[in-house]
Amino acid sequence: MSRTVLVVEDEAPIREMLKFVLEQSGFNIIEAEDFDIAQEKICEPYPDLILLDWMLPGGSGVQLAKSLKQHEFTRDIPVIMLTARGEEEDKIRGLDAGADDYVTKPFSPKELVARIKAVMRRVTPTSNEEPIEFNGLKLEPVSHRVIANEEPLDMGPTEFKLLHFFMTHPERVYSRELLLDNVWGTNVYVEDRTVDVHIRRLRKAISRHGHDAMIQTVRGAGYRFSTKL
Amino acid sequence: MSRTVLVVEDEAPIREMLKFVLEQSGFNIIEAEDFDIAQEKICEPYPDLILLDWMLPGGSGVQLAKSLKQHEFTRDIPVIMLTARGEEEDKIRGLDAGADDYVTKPFSPKELVARIKAVMRRVTPTSNEEPIEFNGLKLEPVSHRVIANEEPLDMGPTEFKLLHFFMTHPERVYSRELLLDNVWGTNVYVEDRTVDVHIRRLRKAISRHGHDAMIQTVRGAGYRFSTKL
DNA sequence: AATCATTTTAATAAAACTGTCACAGATCAC
DNA sequence: GTGATCTGTGACAGTTTTATTAAAATGATT
């Protein structure tokens, strides 16, 4: 789950530093040095969060923040403002701009990253977490558990994800390639046949009560999760 | 369910602003401008949360916070500190007076409300003083004790809070980050891995009668408190 | 200020998981 | 039946994640 952060900052050295720090922490960075460039770059890879310098040359950061909040598509992107120490007073005006948090320069990398993560957590809504059950095989996303007839089963993370995908997409064949895309993630370079091995491991993990019969091989096509025969 | 918030802030304009924002969000507001007035007003309508300015004229906000945590009746009222950015943050964090969260001025109304709600959510179930028990492991919030099969156990404060959180949220995985948010408090910047060490100590503390089996590792996801397996 | 308890960080050990491979079985077309 | 293809399986070497330990930092207490 790599998150993208758009950094809007006019001073190149600071921008570079931000990029470095954030990439170290596993974020994907897009840079913009002013209002206009930011406007352009915002559309394409649609950032998960915007780190915005308060003081920008062309239009100030506040304007950009306001502009962001006015447009349908960008409204829900959380914004963290970067402010310099002295600017206390001006900042009050930022209240209306709708920033989700502030970080003052200079800041510790640790704090910055912590704040970014905190804001993302706060904003990201929890997705579908309802338990799914088929023939006594129950998967609980919340507890991250798979239970077969009241008995907890043990399996690795990949097998869990694989089963989760199957149970949310039953009665349908998926090629190895498609499974890799959906379970491993897009553009991950892994052998197709690796899927076989994980299918094997998954089957073994849920075989105790015969649930492995639901993971079906479709020769020449791939695999399918099905409750029927 | 209208919640009452006590706002302790010396500067009238900011106090007004807070009152306005919070009342807009459906909170019931009591105001106090200094230490003494706060002391008085705290008793009568017993606030659900206290919003406390770090810098107060008479006694500082820290003193008030400490004083609150010392008295039986006020100990369990959650406190959110309002801090200005200029004040050295390390110090603020260091002097941790038992605040449940911090919000820096200036802040966005959205953020403030989000944090207040988050803290209330977090604390409300905690304020339930009923003992909790699972498989002979009993936690008594009132006596601040953990008992395993009639035998009192010994553990540090953090381990207690951690166990308390787990027991009030069983059968659910929590990432290290989420545990830090919920047990340590938001905007506390510590390494994720620190959680491991406390998990270790907690397990050790409750291992005498095998209760450590309920603190389960979920590889790649975090930890879970569960009575199963 | 010195001591003690506790928390945090860092370093190392241990465990679990991954992706590949080689080969064994199956299945299919002819 | 036979060879060609496809899938199943067990093993292993490398990685990643977690456990554990020790040391440093912090805070409270005397």
XYZ file of C-alpha atoms (C1' of nucleotides) in Angstrom:
518
model
C 0.000 0.000 0.000
C 2.274 2.744 -1.232
C 0.828 6.201 -0.698
C 1.540 9.152 -2.906
C 2.354 12.569 -1.504
C 2.405 15.728 -3.564
C 5.019 18.130 -2.241
C 4.438 21.772 -3.143
C 7.462 23.797 -2.149
C 9.344 26.492 -4.029
C 12.771 26.146 -2.455
C 14.566 23.336 -4.190
C 16.800 22.235 -1.299
C 13.877 21.850 1.059
C 11.932 20.063 -1.632
C 14.794 17.653 -2.162
C 15.050 17.039 1.513
C 11.347 16.331 1.819
C 11.520 13.989 -1.109
C 14.396 12.134 0.433
C 12.846 11.802 3.856
C 9.478 10.732 2.569
C 10.807 8.247 0.071
C 12.861 6.734 2.845
C 9.606 6.214 4.660
C 8.080 4.444 1.710
C 6.009 7.207 0.216
C 5.758 7.907 -3.441
C 6.604 11.544 -4.140
C 5.440 14.017 -6.758
C 7.029 17.446 -6.678
C 5.699 20.831 -7.662
C 7.399 24.163 -7.167
C 4.513 26.556 -7.501
C 0.805 26.990 -7.755
C 0.500 26.286 -11.477
C 2.701 23.242 -11.581
C 0.850 21.903 -8.592
C -2.445 22.374 -10.389
C -1.161 20.350 -13.302
C 0.426 17.549 -11.411
C -2.454 17.004 -9.093
C -4.632 15.292 -11.646
C -2.523 12.552 -13.015
C -1.387 10.301 -10.208
C -3.951 11.671 -7.766
C -2.048 12.061 -4.514
C -3.241 10.630 -1.207
C -2.011 13.719 0.596
C -0.631 17.147 -0.201
C 2.236 18.723 1.669
C 1.939 22.404 0.999
C 4.318 25.216 1.755
C 2.589 28.162 3.284
C 4.687 30.701 1.454
C 4.733 30.187 -2.270
C 6.075 32.725 -4.797
C 3.189 33.080 -7.235
C 0.015 32.606 -5.333
C 0.382 31.834 -1.678
C -0.159 28.359 -0.366
C -3.440 29.436 1.177
C -4.856 30.215 -2.212
C -3.920 26.807 -3.453
C -5.449 25.206 -0.406
C -8.659 27.113 -0.939
C -8.696 26.297 -4.579
C -8.263 22.633 -3.763
C -11.194 22.671 -1.397
C -13.409 24.225 -4.014
C -13.047 21.565 -6.634
C -15.011 18.384 -6.456
C -12.129 16.085 -7.276
C -9.560 17.527 -4.946
C -11.772 18.401 -2.026
C -11.174 15.226 -0.114
C -7.420 15.146 -0.393
C -5.978 15.930 3.017
C -3.581 18.844 3.192
C -0.714 19.440 5.593
C 0.678 22.936 5.674
C 4.352 23.651 6.065
C 4.913 26.878 7.919
C 7.956 28.743 9.099
C 8.296 29.682 12.721
C 7.738 33.374 12.570
C 4.482 33.196 10.694
C 2.247 32.643 13.688
C -0.282 35.314 12.930
C -0.806 34.593 9.290
C -1.508 31.054 10.125
C -4.755 31.845 11.836
C -6.114 32.581 8.401
C -5.272 29.035 7.432
C -8.118 27.865 9.580
C -10.468 28.747 6.805
C -8.296 27.186 4.166
C -9.106 23.775 5.521
C -5.694 22.340 6.186
C -5.800 19.109 8.136
C -2.621 19.709 10.057
C 0.355 22.006 10.292
C 4.025 21.305 10.574
C 6.479 24.071 11.302
C 9.856 24.352 9.637
C 12.238 23.197 10.831
C 10.699 19.883 11.686
C 12.038 16.490 12.577
C 11.605 13.876 9.846
C 10.090 11.591 12.401
C 7.447 14.099 13.344
C 6.627 14.888 9.757
C 6.154 11.256 8.871
C 4.133 10.636 11.999
C 1.812 13.490 11.171
C 1.364 12.410 7.599
C 0.474 8.934 8.704
C -1.844 10.243 11.395
C -3.738 12.383 8.939
C -3.999 9.569 6.441
C -5.327 7.242 9.101
C -7.862 9.792 10.196
C -9.091 10.423 6.712
C -9.061 6.977 5.188
C -12.376 5.362 5.878
C -12.454 1.717 6.772
C -13.506 -0.457 3.884
C -15.717 -3.482 3.880
C -14.905 -5.457 6.980
C -17.840 -7.806 7.184
C -17.060 -11.459 7.791
C -17.575 -13.691 4.774
C -18.701 -17.284 5.064
C -19.100 -20.211 2.698
C -19.941 -23.722 3.789
C -18.676 -23.222 7.314
C -15.487 -21.540 6.222
C -15.510 -18.058 7.692
C -13.069 -15.254 7.041
C -13.058 -12.316 9.444
C -11.197 -9.275 8.105
C -11.428 -7.513 11.457
C -9.671 -10.166 13.485
C -7.673 -11.209 10.460
C -8.722 -14.766 10.972
C -10.033 -17.746 9.109
C -12.247 -20.142 11.006
C -13.485 -23.522 9.868
C -16.357 -24.846 11.940
C -15.390 -22.817 15.008
C -11.780 -23.853 14.680
C -9.190 -21.175 13.853
C -6.915 -21.991 10.962
C -3.334 -21.030 10.471
C -1.915 -19.609 7.260
C 0.559 -17.071 5.952
C -0.254 -13.495 4.900
C -0.283 -14.274 1.197
C -2.593 -17.226 1.617
C -4.892 -15.032 3.692
C -5.008 -12.371 1.008
C -5.521 -14.998 -1.643
C -8.424 -16.564 0.221
C -9.870 -13.148 0.917
C -9.809 -12.355 -2.768
C -11.374 -15.668 -3.682
C -14.143 -15.348 -1.131
C -15.005 -11.858 -2.297
C -14.990 -13.064 -5.910
C -16.509 -16.525 -5.854
C -17.693 -18.650 -8.758
C -15.309 -17.128 -11.187
C -12.110 -18.302 -12.808
C -8.967 -16.256 -12.480
C -5.812 -16.821 -14.440
C -2.545 -16.883 -12.543
C -1.727 -13.538 -14.016
C -4.949 -11.999 -12.808
C -4.443 -13.458 -9.377
C -0.993 -11.940 -9.219
C -2.447 -8.576 -10.150
C -5.199 -8.739 -7.604
C -3.492 -10.416 -4.694
C 0.162 -9.561 -5.070
C -0.476 -6.194 -6.650
C 0.045 -4.789 -10.105
C 3.482 -4.658 -11.676
C 5.061 -7.165 -9.348
C 7.492 -9.371 -11.108
C 6.833 -12.913 -9.994
C 6.622 -16.202 -11.848
C 3.143 -17.335 -12.757
C 3.797 -20.699 -11.282
C 4.351 -19.166 -7.886
C 0.594 -18.964 -7.676
C 0.455 -22.748 -7.797
C 2.570 -22.988 -4.713
C 0.427 -20.588 -2.778
C -2.707 -22.332 -3.948
C -1.152 -25.475 -2.619
C -0.398 -23.850 0.719
C -3.849 -22.367 0.947
C -5.476 -25.702 0.200
C -3.387 -27.377 2.828
C -4.304 -24.716 5.360
C -8.040 -25.132 4.875
C -8.063 -28.863 4.216
C -8.797 -29.971 7.776
C -12.546 -29.858 7.222
C -12.389 -30.463 3.512
C -12.748 -26.834 2.533
C -9.934 -27.177 0.069
C -12.492 -28.589 -2.331
C -13.699 -25.038 -2.862
C -10.374 -24.013 -4.365
C -10.732 -25.539 -7.789
C -8.293 -25.938 -10.613
C -9.547 -25.014 -14.041
C -7.108 -26.603 -16.366
C -5.743 -24.235 -18.948
C -7.497 -21.266 -17.370
C -6.512 -20.821 -13.751
C -8.262 -21.255 -10.416
C -11.729 -20.729 -9.067
C -13.358 -20.477 -5.660
C -16.678 -22.239 -5.731
C -19.094 -23.812 -3.298
C -20.396 -26.182 -5.921
C -18.758 -29.591 -6.188
C -25.946 12.454 23.313
C -24.717 15.976 23.822
C -21.230 16.066 25.249
C -19.911 18.806 27.443
C -16.496 20.307 26.857
C -14.747 22.556 29.340
C -12.593 25.107 27.537
C -9.783 26.559 29.620
C -8.190 29.412 27.719
C -7.162 32.876 28.853
C -7.387 34.775 25.604
C -10.974 35.786 25.106
C -10.979 35.840 21.262
C -9.635 32.338 20.981
C -12.043 31.182 23.655
C -14.922 32.672 21.717
C -13.764 31.048 18.576
C -13.509 27.676 20.231
C -16.932 28.082 21.739
C -18.364 28.950 18.368
C -16.727 26.104 16.518
C -17.573 23.497 19.098
C -21.150 24.567 19.547
C -21.543 24.382 15.805
C -20.466 20.791 16.101
C -23.042 20.043 18.727
C -20.991 20.235 21.886
C -22.063 21.877 25.064
C -19.446 24.400 26.200
C -18.317 25.613 29.594
C -15.672 28.315 29.635
C -12.961 29.107 32.131
C -10.229 31.646 31.773
C -7.752 30.500 34.354
C -6.699 27.827 36.780
C -8.995 28.859 39.637
C -12.111 29.369 37.606
C -11.499 26.045 35.943
C -11.227 24.374 39.335
C -14.605 25.768 40.287
C -16.448 25.031 37.103
C -15.191 21.554 36.805
C -17.382 20.140 39.519
C -20.824 21.211 38.596
C -21.675 19.980 35.127
C -18.810 17.462 35.077
C -17.407 17.826 31.568
C -16.864 14.888 29.231
C -13.637 16.410 28.048
C -11.343 19.310 28.880
C -9.700 21.475 26.273
C -6.790 23.069 28.012
C -4.485 25.836 26.897
C -0.880 25.029 27.528
C -0.010 28.579 28.534
C -2.242 29.974 31.217
C -1.541 33.188 33.127
C -1.806 32.133 36.768
C -0.697 28.578 37.012
C 0.302 27.010 33.757
C -1.908 24.535 32.028
C 0.453 21.763 32.976
C -0.190 22.348 36.626
C -3.887 22.135 36.067
C -3.481 18.958 34.106
C -1.404 17.418 36.842
C -3.801 18.544 39.468
C -6.651 16.966 37.519
C -4.839 13.679 37.299
C -4.242 13.639 41.028
C -7.824 13.875 42.125
C -9.993 10.831 42.122
C -13.004 12.519 40.571
C -11.277 14.254 37.728
C -8.673 11.667 36.891
C -10.666 10.017 34.172
C -11.716 13.116 32.303
C -9.811 13.153 29.032
C -7.700 16.229 28.394
C -6.649 17.738 25.089
C -3.867 20.289 25.283
C -3.804 23.359 23.110
C -0.250 24.312 22.315
C 1.293 27.055 20.274
C 3.850 26.073 17.722
C 6.694 28.179 19.010
C 6.870 26.286 22.262
C 9.457 23.616 22.105
C 7.595 20.519 21.280
C 10.023 18.096 22.773
C 9.474 19.724 26.075
C 5.755 19.533 25.724
C 5.851 15.923 24.900
C 8.382 15.247 27.584
C 6.450 16.912 30.308
C 3.576 14.683 29.428
C 1.108 15.653 32.068
C -1.264 12.927 31.084
C -2.972 14.706 28.243
C -4.775 12.404 25.884
C -3.929 14.418 22.841
C -2.387 17.676 21.715
C -3.581 20.153 19.175
C -1.352 22.944 18.010
C -2.577 26.462 17.481
C -3.496 27.368 14.892
C -5.633 24.399 14.098
C -8.414 23.721 11.677
C -11.867 23.395 13.206
C -12.199 20.148 11.322
C -9.105 18.767 12.922
C -10.050 19.905 16.376
C -13.469 18.321 16.213
C -12.043 15.150 14.748
C -9.593 14.875 17.589
C -12.145 15.575 20.253
C -14.392 12.899 18.880
C -11.511 10.492 18.547
C -10.512 10.973 22.150
C -14.076 10.608 23.341
C -14.509 7.425 21.388
C -11.314 6.129 22.794
C -12.057 7.023 26.366
C -15.740 6.351 26.694
C -15.521 2.580 26.785
C -12.547 2.968 29.112
C -14.500 4.994 31.581
C -16.491 1.853 32.116
C -15.197 0.832 35.497
C -16.477 -2.715 35.361
C -13.901 -5.467 35.699
C -13.246 -7.415 32.539
C -12.459 -11.093 32.514
C -11.341 -13.615 29.919
C -10.371 -17.173 30.715
C -9.553 -16.422 34.325
C -7.573 -13.299 33.526
C -9.320 -10.430 35.257
C -8.572 -6.737 34.901
C -10.045 -4.371 37.469
C -9.962 -0.750 36.311
C -10.971 0.516 39.743
C -8.169 -1.104 41.698
C -5.912 -0.841 38.675
C -5.056 -4.476 39.010
C -4.723 -7.579 36.941
C -5.503 -10.901 38.555
C -4.912 -14.351 37.125
C -6.742 -17.110 38.950
C -6.921 -15.178 42.238
C -3.267 -14.263 41.981
C -2.349 -10.589 41.445
C 0.058 -9.918 38.631
C 2.715 -7.283 38.388
C 3.275 -5.078 35.362
C 4.208 -1.542 34.347
C 1.723 1.217 33.532
C 2.097 0.888 29.800
C 1.579 -2.845 29.895
C -1.543 -2.259 31.964
C -2.943 0.225 29.476
C -2.034 -2.072 26.638
C -3.795 -5.011 28.245
C -6.749 -2.825 29.101
C -7.060 -1.764 25.504
C -6.772 -5.310 24.272
C -9.364 -6.610 26.696
C -11.827 -3.903 25.744
C -11.206 -4.629 22.060
C -10.863 -8.373 21.784
C -10.872 -10.469 18.623
C -9.482 -7.691 16.513
C -6.108 -7.108 14.922
C -4.322 -3.866 15.611
C -1.281 -2.683 13.752
C 1.565 -1.282 15.793
C 0.621 2.166 14.592
C -2.932 1.805 15.738
C -1.792 0.513 19.095
C 0.446 3.527 19.489
C -2.491 5.779 18.677
C -4.803 4.091 21.095
C -2.549 3.201 23.979
C 0.188 5.792 23.847
C -1.977 8.540 22.418
C -2.053 10.380 19.126
C 0.905 12.444 18.049
C 3.402 10.580 20.138
C 6.394 9.903 18.010
C 7.891 6.575 18.935
C 9.204 3.736 16.862
C 6.722 1.101 15.793
C 9.046 -1.535 17.108
C 8.681 -0.229 20.619
C 5.343 -1.962 20.681
C 7.091 -5.304 20.318
C 8.984 -4.748 23.510
C 5.873 -3.898 25.467
C 4.046 -6.853 23.999
C 6.924 -8.944 25.178
C 6.749 -7.550 28.699
C 2.991 -7.892 28.805
C 3.204 -11.515 27.715
C 5.825 -12.199 30.312
C 3.689 -10.562 32.988
C 0.646 -12.698 32.265
C 2.448 -15.885 31.326
C 2.321 -17.524 34.763
C -0.990 -19.207 34.038
C -0.539 -19.324 30.294
C -2.611 -16.250 29.593
C 0.035 -14.950 27.242
C -1.496 -17.213 24.625
C -4.275 -14.679 24.297
C -1.856 -12.031 23.055
C -1.400 -13.244 19.529
C 0.939 -12.161 16.791
C -0.635 -11.714 13.398
C 2.282 -11.672 11.049
C 2.253 -8.761 8.683
C -0.730 -7.203 10.419
C -0.037 -6.589 14.090
C -1.331 -8.097 17.307
C -4.622 -9.467 18.522
C -6.183 -10.316 21.857
C -8.226 -13.445 21.492
C -9.563 -16.244 23.641
C -9.535 -18.682 20.764
C -6.583 -20.994 20.286
C 22.001 14.876 42.930
C 21.563 10.014 43.291
C 18.655 6.136 42.861
C 15.087 3.523 41.147
C 11.470 2.292 37.880
C 10.084 2.611 33.416
C 10.310 3.557 28.519
C 12.672 3.747 24.203
C 16.065 2.603 21.033
C 19.233 -0.297 18.936
C 21.352 -4.706 17.985
C 21.092 -9.523 17.404
C 18.754 -14.002 17.283
C 14.973 -16.655 15.907
C 11.102 -17.664 13.327
C 8.049 -17.420 9.529
C 7.223 -16.521 4.829
C 8.489 -16.218 -0.276
C 9.582 -17.346 -4.731
C 11.837 -20.851 -7.587
C 13.073 -25.062 -9.023
C 13.034 -29.863 -10.273
C 10.492 -33.582 -10.733
C 6.235 -36.338 -10.122
C 1.415 -36.829 -11.631
C -2.471 -35.705 -14.561
C -4.691 -34.767 -18.551
C -5.195 -34.249 -23.320
C -4.660 -34.927 -28.428
C -3.598 -37.965 -31.608
C -0.064 -45.929 -25.841
C 2.891 -41.932 -26.413
C 4.423 -37.489 -26.241
C 3.220 -32.813 -25.141
C 1.259 -29.790 -21.741
C -0.313 -28.518 -17.674
C -0.651 -28.893 -12.583
C 0.837 -30.704 -7.857
C 4.351 -31.073 -4.491
C 8.402 -30.972 -1.455
C 12.600 -28.797 -0.654
C 15.742 -24.893 -0.169
C 17.961 -20.545 0.015
C 17.081 -15.800 0.565
C 14.132 -12.233 2.692
C 11.309 -10.249 5.714
C 9.165 -9.997 10.053
C 9.034 -10.742 14.856
C 11.209 -11.972 19.461
C 14.524 -11.137 22.699
C 18.069 -9.024 24.979
C 20.876 -5.349 26.468
C 21.957 -0.657 26.819
C 20.751 4.198 26.792
C 17.386 7.723 27.898
C 13.857 9.464 30.537
C 11.199 10.668 34.630
C 9.965 10.272 39.369
C 11.331 9.936 44.094
C 13.997 10.549 47.941
